[in-house]
PDB file of C-alpha atoms in Angstrom:
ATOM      1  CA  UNK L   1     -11.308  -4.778  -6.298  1.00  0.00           C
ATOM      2  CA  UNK L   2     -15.130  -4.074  -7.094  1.00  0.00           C
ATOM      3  CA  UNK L   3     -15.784  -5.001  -3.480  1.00  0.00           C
ATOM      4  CA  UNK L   4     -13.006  -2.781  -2.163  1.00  0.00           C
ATOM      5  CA  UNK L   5     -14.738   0.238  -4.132  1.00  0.00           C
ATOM      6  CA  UNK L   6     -18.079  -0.821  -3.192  1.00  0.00           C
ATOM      7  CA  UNK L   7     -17.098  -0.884   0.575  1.00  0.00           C
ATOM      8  CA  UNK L   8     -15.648   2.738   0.178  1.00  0.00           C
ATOM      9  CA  UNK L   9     -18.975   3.952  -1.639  1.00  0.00           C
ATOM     10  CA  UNK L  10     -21.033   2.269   1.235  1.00  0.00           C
ATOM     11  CA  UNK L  11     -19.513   3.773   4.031  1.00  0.00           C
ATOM     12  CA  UNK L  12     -19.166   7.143   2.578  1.00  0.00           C
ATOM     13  CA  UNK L  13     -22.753   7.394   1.145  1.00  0.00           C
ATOM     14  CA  UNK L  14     -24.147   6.107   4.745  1.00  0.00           C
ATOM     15  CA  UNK L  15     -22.301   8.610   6.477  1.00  0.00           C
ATOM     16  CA  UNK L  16     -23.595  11.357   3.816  1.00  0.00           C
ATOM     17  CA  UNK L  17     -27.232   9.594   4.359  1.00  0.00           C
ATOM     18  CA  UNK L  18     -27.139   9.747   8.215  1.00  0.00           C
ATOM     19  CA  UNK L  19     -26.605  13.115  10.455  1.00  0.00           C
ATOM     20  CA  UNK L  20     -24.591  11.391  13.018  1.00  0.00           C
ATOM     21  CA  UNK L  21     -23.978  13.419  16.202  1.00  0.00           C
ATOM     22  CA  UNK L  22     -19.877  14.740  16.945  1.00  0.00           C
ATOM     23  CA  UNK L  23     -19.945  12.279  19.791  1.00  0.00           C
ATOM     24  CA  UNK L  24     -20.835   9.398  17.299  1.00  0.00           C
ATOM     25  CA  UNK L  25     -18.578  10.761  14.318  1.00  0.00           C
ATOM     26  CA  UNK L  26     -15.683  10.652  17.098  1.00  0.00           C
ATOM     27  CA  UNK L  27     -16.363   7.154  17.771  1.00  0.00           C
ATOM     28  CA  UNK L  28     -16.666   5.949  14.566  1.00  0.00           C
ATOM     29  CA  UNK L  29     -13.591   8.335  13.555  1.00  0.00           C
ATOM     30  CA  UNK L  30     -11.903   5.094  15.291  1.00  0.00           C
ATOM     31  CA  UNK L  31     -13.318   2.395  13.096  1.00  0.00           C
ATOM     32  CA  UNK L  32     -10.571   2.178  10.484  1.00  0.00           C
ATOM     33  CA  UNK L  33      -7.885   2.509  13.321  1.00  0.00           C
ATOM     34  CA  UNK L  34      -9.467  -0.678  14.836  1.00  0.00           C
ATOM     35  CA  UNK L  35      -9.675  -2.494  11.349  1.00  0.00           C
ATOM     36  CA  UNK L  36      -5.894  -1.845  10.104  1.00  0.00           C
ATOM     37  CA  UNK L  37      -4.871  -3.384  13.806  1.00  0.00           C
ATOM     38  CA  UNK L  38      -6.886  -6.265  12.878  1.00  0.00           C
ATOM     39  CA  UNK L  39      -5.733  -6.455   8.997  1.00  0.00           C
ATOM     40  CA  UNK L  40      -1.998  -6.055  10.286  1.00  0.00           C
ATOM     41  CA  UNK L  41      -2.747  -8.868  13.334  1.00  0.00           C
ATOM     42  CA  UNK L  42      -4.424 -11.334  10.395  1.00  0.00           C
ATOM     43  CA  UNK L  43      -1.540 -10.140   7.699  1.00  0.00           C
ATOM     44  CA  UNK L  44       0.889 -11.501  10.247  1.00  0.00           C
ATOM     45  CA  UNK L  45      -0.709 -14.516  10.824  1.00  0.00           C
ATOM     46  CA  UNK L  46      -0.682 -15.608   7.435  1.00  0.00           C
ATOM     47  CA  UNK L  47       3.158 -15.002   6.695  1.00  0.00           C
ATOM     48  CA  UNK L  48       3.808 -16.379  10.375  1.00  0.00           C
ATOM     49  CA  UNK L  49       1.555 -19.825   9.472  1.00  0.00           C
ATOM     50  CA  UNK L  50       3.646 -20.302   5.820  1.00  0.00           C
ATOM     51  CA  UNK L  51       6.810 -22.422   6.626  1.00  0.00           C
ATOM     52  CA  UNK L  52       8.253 -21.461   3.343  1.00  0.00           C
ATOM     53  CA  UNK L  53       8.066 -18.264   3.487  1.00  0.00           C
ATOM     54  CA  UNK L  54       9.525 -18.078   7.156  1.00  0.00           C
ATOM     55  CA  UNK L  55      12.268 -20.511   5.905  1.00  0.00           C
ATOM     56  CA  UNK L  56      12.702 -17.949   2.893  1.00  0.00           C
ATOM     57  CA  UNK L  57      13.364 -14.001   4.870  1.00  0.00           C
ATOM     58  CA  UNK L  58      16.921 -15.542   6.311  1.00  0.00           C
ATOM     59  CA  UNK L  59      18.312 -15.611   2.798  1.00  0.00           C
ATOM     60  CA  UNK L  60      15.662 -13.734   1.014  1.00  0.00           C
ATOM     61  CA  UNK L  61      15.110 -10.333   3.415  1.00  0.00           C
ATOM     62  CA  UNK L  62      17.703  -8.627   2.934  1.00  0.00           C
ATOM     63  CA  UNK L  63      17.071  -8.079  -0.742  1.00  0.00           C
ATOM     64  CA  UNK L  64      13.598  -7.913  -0.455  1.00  0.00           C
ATOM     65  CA  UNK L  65      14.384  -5.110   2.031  1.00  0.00           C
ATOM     66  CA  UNK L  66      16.618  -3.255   0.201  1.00  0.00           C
ATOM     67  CA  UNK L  67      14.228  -3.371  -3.191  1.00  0.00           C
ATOM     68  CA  UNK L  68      11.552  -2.243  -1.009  1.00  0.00           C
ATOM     69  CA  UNK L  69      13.644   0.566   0.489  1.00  0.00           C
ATOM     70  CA  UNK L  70      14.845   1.748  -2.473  1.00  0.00           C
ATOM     71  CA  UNK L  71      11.501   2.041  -4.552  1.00  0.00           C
ATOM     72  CA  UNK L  72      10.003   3.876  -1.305  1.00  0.00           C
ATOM     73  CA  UNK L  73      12.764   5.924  -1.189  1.00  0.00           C
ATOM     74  CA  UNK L  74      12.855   6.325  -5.141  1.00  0.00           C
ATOM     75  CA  UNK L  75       8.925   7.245  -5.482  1.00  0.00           C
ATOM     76  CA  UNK L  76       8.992   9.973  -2.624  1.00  0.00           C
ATOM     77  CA  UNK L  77      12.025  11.794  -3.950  1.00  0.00           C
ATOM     78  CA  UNK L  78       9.593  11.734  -7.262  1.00  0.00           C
ATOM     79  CA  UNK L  79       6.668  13.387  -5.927  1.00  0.00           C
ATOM     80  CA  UNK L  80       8.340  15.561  -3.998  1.00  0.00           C
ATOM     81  CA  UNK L  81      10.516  16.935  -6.856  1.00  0.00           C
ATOM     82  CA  UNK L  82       7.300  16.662  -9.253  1.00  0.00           C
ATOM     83  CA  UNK L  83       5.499  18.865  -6.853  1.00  0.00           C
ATOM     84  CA  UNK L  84       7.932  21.430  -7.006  1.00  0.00           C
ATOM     85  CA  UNK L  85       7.978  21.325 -10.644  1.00  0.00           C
ATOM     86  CA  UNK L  86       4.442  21.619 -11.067  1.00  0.00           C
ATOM     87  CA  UNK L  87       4.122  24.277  -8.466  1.00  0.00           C
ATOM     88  CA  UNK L  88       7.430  26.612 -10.057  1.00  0.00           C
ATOM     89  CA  UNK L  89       5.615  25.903 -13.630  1.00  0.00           C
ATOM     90  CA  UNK L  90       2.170  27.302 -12.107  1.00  0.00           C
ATOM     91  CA  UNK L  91       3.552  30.290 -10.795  1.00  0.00           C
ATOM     92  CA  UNK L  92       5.610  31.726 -13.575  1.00  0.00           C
TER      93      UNK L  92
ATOM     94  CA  UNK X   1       0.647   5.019  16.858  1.00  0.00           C
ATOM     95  CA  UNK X   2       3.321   3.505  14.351  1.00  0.00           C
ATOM     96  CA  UNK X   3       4.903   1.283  17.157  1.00  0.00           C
ATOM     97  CA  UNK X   4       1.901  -0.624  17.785  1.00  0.00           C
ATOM     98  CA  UNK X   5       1.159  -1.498  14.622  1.00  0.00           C
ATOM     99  CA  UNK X   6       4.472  -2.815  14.116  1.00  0.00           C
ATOM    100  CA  UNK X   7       3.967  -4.675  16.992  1.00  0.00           C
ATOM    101  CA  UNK X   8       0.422  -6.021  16.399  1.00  0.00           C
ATOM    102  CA  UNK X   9       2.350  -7.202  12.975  1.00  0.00           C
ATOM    103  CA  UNK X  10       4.983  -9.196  14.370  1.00  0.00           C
ATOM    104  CA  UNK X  11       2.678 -10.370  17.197  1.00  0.00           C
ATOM    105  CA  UNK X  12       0.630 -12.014  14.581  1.00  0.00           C
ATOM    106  CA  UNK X  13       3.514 -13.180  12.684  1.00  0.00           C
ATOM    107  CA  UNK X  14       4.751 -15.284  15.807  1.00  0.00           C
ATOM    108  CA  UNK X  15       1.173 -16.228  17.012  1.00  0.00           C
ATOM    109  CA  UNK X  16       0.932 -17.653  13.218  1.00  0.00           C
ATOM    110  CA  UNK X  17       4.265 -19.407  13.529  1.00  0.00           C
ATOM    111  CA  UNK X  18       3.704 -20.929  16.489  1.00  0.00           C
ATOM    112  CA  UNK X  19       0.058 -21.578  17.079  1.00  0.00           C
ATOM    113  CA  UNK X  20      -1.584 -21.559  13.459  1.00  0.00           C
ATOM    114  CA  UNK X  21      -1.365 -24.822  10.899  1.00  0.00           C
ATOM    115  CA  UNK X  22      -0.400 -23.670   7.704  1.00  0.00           C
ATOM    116  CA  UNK X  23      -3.448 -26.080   6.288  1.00  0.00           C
ATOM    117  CA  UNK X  24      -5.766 -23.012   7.972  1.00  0.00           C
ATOM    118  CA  UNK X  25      -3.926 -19.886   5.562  1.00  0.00           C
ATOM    119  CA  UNK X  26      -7.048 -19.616   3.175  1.00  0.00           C
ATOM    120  CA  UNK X  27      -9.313 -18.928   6.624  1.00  0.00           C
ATOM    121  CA  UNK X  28      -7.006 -16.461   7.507  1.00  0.00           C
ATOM    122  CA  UNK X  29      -6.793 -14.837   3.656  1.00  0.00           C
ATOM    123  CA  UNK X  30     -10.290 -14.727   3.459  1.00  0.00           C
ATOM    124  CA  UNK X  31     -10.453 -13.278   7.513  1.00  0.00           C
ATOM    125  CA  UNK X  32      -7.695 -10.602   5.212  1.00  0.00           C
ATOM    126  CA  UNK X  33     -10.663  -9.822   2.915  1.00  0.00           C
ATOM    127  CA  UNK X  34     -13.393  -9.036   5.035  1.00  0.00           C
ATOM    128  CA  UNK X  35     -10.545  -6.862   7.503  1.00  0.00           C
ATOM    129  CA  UNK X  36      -9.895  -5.127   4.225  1.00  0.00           C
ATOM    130  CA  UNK X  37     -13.550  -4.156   3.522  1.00  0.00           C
ATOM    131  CA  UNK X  38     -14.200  -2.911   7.163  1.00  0.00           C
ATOM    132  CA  UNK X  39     -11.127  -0.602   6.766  1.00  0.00           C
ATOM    133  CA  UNK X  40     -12.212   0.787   3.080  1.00  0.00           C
ATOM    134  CA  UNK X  41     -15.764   1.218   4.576  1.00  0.00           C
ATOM    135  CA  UNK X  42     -14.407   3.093   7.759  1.00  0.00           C
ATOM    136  CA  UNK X  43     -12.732   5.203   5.752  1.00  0.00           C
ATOM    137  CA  UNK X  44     -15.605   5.825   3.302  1.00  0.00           C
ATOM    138  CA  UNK X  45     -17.718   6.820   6.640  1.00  0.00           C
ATOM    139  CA  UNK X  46     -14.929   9.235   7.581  1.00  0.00           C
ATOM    140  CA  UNK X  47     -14.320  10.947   3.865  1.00  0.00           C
ATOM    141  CA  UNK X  48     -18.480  11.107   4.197  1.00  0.00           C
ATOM    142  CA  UNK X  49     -17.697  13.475   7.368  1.00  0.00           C
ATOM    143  CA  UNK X  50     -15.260  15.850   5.488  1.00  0.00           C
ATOM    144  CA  UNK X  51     -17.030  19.297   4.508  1.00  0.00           C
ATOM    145  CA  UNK X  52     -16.877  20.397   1.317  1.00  0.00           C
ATOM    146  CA  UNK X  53     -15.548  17.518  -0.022  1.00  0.00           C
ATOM    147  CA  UNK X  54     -16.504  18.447  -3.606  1.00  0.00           C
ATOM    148  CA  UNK X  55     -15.153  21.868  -3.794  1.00  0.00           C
ATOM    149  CA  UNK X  56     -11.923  20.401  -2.500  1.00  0.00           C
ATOM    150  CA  UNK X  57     -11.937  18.106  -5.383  1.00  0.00           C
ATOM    151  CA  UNK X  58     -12.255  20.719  -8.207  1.00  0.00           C
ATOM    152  CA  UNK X  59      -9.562  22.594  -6.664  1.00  0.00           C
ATOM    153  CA  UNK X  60      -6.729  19.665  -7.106  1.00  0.00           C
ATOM    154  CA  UNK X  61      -4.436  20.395  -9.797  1.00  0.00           C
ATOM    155  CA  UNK X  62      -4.896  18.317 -12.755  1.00  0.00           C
ATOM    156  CA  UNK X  63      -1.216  17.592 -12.503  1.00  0.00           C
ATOM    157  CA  UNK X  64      -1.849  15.188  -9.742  1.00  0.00           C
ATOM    158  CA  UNK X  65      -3.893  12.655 -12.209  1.00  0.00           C
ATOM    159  CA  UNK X  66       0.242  11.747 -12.771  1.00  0.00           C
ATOM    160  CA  UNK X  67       0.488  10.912  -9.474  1.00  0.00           C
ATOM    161  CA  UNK X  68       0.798   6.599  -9.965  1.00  0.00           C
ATOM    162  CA  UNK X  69       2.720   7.126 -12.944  1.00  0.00           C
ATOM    163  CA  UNK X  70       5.210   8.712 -11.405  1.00  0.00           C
ATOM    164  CA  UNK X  71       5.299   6.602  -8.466  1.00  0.00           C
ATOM    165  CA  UNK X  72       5.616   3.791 -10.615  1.00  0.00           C
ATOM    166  CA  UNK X  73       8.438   4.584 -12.915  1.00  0.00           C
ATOM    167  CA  UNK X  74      10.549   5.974  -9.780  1.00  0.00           C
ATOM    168  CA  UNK X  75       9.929   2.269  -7.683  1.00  0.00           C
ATOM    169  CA  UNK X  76      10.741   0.255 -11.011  1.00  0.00           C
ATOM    170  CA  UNK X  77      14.064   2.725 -11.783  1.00  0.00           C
ATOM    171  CA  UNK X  78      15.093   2.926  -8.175  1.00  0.00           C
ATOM    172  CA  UNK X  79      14.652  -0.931  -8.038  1.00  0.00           C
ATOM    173  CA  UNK X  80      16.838  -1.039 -10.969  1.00  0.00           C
ATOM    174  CA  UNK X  81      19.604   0.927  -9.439  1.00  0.00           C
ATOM    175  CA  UNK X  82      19.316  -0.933  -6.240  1.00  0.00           C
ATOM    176  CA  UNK X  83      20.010  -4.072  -7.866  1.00  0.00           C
ATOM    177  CA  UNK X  84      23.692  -2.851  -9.088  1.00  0.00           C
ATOM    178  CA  UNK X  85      24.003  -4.592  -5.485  1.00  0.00           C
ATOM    179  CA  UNK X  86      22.233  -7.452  -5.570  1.00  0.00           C
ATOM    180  CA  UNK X  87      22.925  -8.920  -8.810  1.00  0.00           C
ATOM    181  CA  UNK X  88      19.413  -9.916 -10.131  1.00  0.00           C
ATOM    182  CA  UNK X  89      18.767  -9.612 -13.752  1.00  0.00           C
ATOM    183  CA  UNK X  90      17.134  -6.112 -14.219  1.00  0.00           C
ATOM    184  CA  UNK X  91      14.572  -7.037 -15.523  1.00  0.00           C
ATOM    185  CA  UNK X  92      13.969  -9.352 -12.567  1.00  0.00           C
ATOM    186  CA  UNK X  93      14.250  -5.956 -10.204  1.00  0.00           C
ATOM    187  CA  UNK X  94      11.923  -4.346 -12.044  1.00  0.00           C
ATOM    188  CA  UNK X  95       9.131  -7.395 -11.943  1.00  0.00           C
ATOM    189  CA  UNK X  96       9.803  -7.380  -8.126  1.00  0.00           C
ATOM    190  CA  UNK X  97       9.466  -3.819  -7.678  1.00  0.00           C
ATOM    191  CA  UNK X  98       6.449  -3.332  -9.633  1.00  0.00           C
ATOM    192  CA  UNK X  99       3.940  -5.224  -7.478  1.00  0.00           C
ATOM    193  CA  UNK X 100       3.751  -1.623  -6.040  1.00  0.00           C
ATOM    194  CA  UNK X 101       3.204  -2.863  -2.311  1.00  0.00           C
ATOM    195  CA  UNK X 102       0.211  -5.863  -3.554  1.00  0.00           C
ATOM    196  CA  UNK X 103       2.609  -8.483  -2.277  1.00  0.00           C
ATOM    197  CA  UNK X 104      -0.011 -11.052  -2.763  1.00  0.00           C
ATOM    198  CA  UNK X 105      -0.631 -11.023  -6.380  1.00  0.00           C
ATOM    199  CA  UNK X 106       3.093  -9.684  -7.476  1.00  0.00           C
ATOM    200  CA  UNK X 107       4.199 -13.039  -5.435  1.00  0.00           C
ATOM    201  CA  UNK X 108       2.081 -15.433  -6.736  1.00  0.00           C
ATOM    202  CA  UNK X 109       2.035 -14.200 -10.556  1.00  0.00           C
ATOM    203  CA  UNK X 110       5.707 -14.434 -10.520  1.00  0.00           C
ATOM    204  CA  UNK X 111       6.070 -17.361  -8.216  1.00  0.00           C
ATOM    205  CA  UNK X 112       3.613 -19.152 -10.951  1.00  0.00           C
ATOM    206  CA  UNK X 113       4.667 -18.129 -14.328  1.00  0.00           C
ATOM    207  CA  UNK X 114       8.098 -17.784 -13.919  1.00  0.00           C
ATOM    208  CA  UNK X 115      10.371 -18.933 -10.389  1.00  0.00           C
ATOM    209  CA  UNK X 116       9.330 -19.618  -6.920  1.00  0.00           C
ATOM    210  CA  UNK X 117      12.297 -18.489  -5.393  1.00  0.00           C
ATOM    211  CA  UNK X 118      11.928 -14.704  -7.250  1.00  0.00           C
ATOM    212  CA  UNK X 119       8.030 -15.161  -6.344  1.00  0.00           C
ATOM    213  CA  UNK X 120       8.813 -15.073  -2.790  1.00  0.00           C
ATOM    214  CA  UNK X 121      10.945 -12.369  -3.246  1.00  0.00           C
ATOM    215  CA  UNK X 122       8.107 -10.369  -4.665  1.00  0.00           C
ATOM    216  CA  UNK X 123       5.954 -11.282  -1.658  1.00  0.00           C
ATOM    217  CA  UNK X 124       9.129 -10.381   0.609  1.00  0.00           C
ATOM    218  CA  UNK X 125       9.894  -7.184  -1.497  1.00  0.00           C
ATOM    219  CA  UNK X 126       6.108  -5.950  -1.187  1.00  0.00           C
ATOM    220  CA  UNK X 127       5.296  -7.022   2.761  1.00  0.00           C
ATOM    221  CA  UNK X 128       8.244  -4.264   3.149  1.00  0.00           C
ATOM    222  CA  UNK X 129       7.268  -2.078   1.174  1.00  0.00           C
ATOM    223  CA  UNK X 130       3.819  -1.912   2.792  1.00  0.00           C
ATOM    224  CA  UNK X 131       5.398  -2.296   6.206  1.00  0.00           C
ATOM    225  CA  UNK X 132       7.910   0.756   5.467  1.00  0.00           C
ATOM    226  CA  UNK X 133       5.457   2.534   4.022  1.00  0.00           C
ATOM    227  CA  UNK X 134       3.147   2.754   7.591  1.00  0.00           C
ATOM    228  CA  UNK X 135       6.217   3.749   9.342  1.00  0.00           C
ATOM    229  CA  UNK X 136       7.158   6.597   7.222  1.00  0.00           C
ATOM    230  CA  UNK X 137       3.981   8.192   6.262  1.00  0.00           C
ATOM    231  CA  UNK X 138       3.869  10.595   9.058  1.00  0.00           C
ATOM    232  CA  UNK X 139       7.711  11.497   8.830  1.00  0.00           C
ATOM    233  CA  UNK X 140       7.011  12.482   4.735  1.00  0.00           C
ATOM    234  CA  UNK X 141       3.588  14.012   5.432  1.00  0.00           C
ATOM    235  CA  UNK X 142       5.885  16.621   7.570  1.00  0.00           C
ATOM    236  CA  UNK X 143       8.999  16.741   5.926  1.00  0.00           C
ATOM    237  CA  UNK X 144       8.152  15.996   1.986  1.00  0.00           C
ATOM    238  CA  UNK X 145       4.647  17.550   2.229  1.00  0.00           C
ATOM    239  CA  UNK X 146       1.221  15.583   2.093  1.00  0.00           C
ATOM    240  CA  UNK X 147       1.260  14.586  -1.485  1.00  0.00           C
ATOM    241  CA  UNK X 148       4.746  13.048  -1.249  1.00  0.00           C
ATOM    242  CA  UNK X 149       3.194  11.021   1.569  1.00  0.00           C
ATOM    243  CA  UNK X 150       0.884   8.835  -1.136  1.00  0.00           C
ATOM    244  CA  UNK X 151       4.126   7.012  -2.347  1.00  0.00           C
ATOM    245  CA  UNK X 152       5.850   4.780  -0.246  1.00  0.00           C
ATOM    246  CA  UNK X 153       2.550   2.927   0.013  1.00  0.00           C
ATOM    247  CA  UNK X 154       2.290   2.154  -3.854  1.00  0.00           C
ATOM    248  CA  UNK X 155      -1.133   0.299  -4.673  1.00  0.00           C
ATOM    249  CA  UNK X 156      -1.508   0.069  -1.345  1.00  0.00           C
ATOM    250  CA  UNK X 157      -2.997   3.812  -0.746  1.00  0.00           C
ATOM    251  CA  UNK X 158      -6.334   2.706  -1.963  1.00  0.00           C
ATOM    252  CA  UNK X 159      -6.615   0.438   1.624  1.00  0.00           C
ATOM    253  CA  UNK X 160      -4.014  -0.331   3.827  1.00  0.00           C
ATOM    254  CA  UNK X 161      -2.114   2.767   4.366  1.00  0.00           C
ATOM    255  CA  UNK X 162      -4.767   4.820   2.997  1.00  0.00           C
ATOM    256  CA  UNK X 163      -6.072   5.448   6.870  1.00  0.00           C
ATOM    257  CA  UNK X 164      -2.498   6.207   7.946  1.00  0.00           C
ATOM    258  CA  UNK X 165      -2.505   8.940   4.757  1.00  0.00           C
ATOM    259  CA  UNK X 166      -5.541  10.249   5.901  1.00  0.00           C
ATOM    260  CA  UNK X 167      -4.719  10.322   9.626  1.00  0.00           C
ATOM    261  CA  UNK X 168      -1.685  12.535   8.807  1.00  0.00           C
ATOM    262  CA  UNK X 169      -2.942  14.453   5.485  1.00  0.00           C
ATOM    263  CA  UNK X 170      -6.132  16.153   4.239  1.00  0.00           C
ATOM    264  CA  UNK X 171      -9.300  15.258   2.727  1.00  0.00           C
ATOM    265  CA  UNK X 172      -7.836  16.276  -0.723  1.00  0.00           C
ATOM    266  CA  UNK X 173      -4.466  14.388  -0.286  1.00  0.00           C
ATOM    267  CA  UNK X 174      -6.782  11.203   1.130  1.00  0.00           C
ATOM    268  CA  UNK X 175      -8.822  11.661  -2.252  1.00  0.00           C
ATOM    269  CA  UNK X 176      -5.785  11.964  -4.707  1.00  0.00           C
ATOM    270  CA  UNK X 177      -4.635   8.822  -2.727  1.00  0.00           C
ATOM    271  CA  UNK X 178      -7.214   6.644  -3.028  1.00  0.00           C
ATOM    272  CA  UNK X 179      -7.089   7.626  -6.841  1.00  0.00           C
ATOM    273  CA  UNK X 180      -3.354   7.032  -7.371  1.00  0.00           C
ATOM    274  CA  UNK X 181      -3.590   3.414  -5.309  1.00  0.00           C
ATOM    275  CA  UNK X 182      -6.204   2.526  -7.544  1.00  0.00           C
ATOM    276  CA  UNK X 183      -4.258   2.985 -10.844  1.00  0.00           C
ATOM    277  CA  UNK X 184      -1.635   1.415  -9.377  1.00  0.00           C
ATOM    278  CA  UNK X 185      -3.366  -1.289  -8.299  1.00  0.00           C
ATOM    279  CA  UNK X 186      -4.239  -2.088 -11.921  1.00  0.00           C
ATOM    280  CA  UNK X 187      -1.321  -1.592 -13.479  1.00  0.00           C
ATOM    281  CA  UNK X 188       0.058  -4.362 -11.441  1.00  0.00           C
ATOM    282  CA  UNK X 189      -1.855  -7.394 -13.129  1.00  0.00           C
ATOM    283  CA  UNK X 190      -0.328  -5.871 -16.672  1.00  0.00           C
ATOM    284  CA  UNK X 191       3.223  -4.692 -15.870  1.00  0.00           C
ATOM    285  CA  UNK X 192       4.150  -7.889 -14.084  1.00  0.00           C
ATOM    286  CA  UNK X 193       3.351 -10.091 -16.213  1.00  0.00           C
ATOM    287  CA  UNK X 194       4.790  -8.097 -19.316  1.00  0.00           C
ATOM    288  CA  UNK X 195       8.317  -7.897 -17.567  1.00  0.00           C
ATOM    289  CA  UNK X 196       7.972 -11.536 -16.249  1.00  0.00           C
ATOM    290  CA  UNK X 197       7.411 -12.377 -20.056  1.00  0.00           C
ATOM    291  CA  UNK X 198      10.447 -10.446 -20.718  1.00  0.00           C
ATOM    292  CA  UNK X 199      12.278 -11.608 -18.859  1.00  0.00           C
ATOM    293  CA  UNK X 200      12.084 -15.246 -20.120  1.00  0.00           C
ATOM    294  CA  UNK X 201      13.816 -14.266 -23.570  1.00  0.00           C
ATOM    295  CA  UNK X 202      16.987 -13.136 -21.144  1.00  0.00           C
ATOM    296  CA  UNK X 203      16.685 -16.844 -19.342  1.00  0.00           C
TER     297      UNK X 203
END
């Protein structure tokens, strides 16, 4: 957690720190596209290597799937119908 | 954009099935970690690139501080309603649904204290989560608007999805997702184990 924030700080301070050129900024730019392939290669790995948990999303996945559906679903309808609250509130 | 990272997930899934001994999963976690960093520090470098970055952040509404509250108590409820179908205890729904996307610790803190098989759930419940969340973003940045786009991912807008956010948002909806992530993140270690205890009177 501390680590996560410090990474965050680090990257954004260095950037602030050094005037990279557009050409370098564009490269860069692709950094975190490169590291969430690699996260999401490495995530798999781990649930692929963990016999139980393979054995487990037969019987499992479906509900997992629908809980998971359902609070995405739940939490956008939210914010969007928050934001129009808050917006409608601001303007009268 | 979307596709491949679906594919680079399930790709590792079967090289990890088929090739990887499950006595080498703490390499892998800790490979997870240092991933993890390279991402938050990528995206630090590219929120360092953003121009007035500041005066975009005294312009957000003080509503959105509500942001992870909100996204909370809508995953728990929906969760809740969802379950009319399932047939957990409620209570059980809710614990599942409020590891907010951190499948790790929502897994193992229920897997420990309370059942394995509901554990596993958790982990199952929250790999989905996370995994629905990358496919959607860009669909609810476009049809929900950008700030709508910070909830499907749960705690994980603060790293995982938070590049996906940004990709499809602005520097002020990357911001007020990084921010709502991180509260959710904590409130993950308290709620579950509340509910969890909870839960055990009903048991």
């Amino acid at each position: 957690m501390a680590s996560i924030f410090g990474a965050l700080v680090l990257g954004f301070v260095l950037s602030k720190a050094v005037r990279f050129p557009e050409k370098a900024q564009n490269i860069i730019g692709n950094l975190s596209t490169v590291a969430i392939f690699l996260l999401l290669f490495i995530m798999g790995i781990t649930i692929g290597a963990d016999p139980e948990v393979m054995a487990d999303l037969g019987s499992l996945g479906l509900k997992a799937f629908l809980i998971a559906a359902a609070a995405v679903t739940g939490s956008i309808l939210a914010v969007w119908a928050g934001t129009a609250l808050v917006r409608r509130v601001a303007r009268d | 954009m979307t596709k491949y990272l679906v594919l680079t997930l399930i790709l590792g899934i079967l090289c990890g099935h088929f090739f990887v001994d499950p006595i080498l999963i703490p390499r892998f976690e800790m490979a997870l970690e240092w991933a993890l960093l390279l991402l938050l520090f990528a995206v630090g470098v590219e929120l360092g690139f953003t121009k007035h970055l500041g005066r975009q952040l005294r312009s957000m509404p003080r509503a959105v501080l509500l942001l992870p509250f909100v996204i909370a108590l809508a995953s728990v409820l929906s969760a809740v309603i969802v379950n009319l179908f399932i047939g957990l205890h409620p209570i059980e729904a809710a614990a599942v649904a409020s590891g907010f996307g951190w499948y790790s610790l929502s897994g193992l803190l229920i897997a420990q204290s309370y059942d394995t098989a509901l554990g596993t759930l958790a982990f199952l419940a929250n790999v989905m989560r996370e995994l629905i969340a990358i496919v959607i973003i860009p669909f609810v940045a476009r049809r929900f608007g950008y700030l709508s786009a910070v909830a499907p991912g749960g705690a994980t807008a603060m790293d995982v999805t938070l590049p996906i956010i940004s990709r499809n948002t602005d520097a002020q909806t990357t911001i007020a997702a990084f921010y709502s992530g991180t509260v959710l993140t904590l409130l993950v270690p308290i709620i579950v184990p509340l509910l969890i205890k909870w839960a055990q009177v009903f048991r």
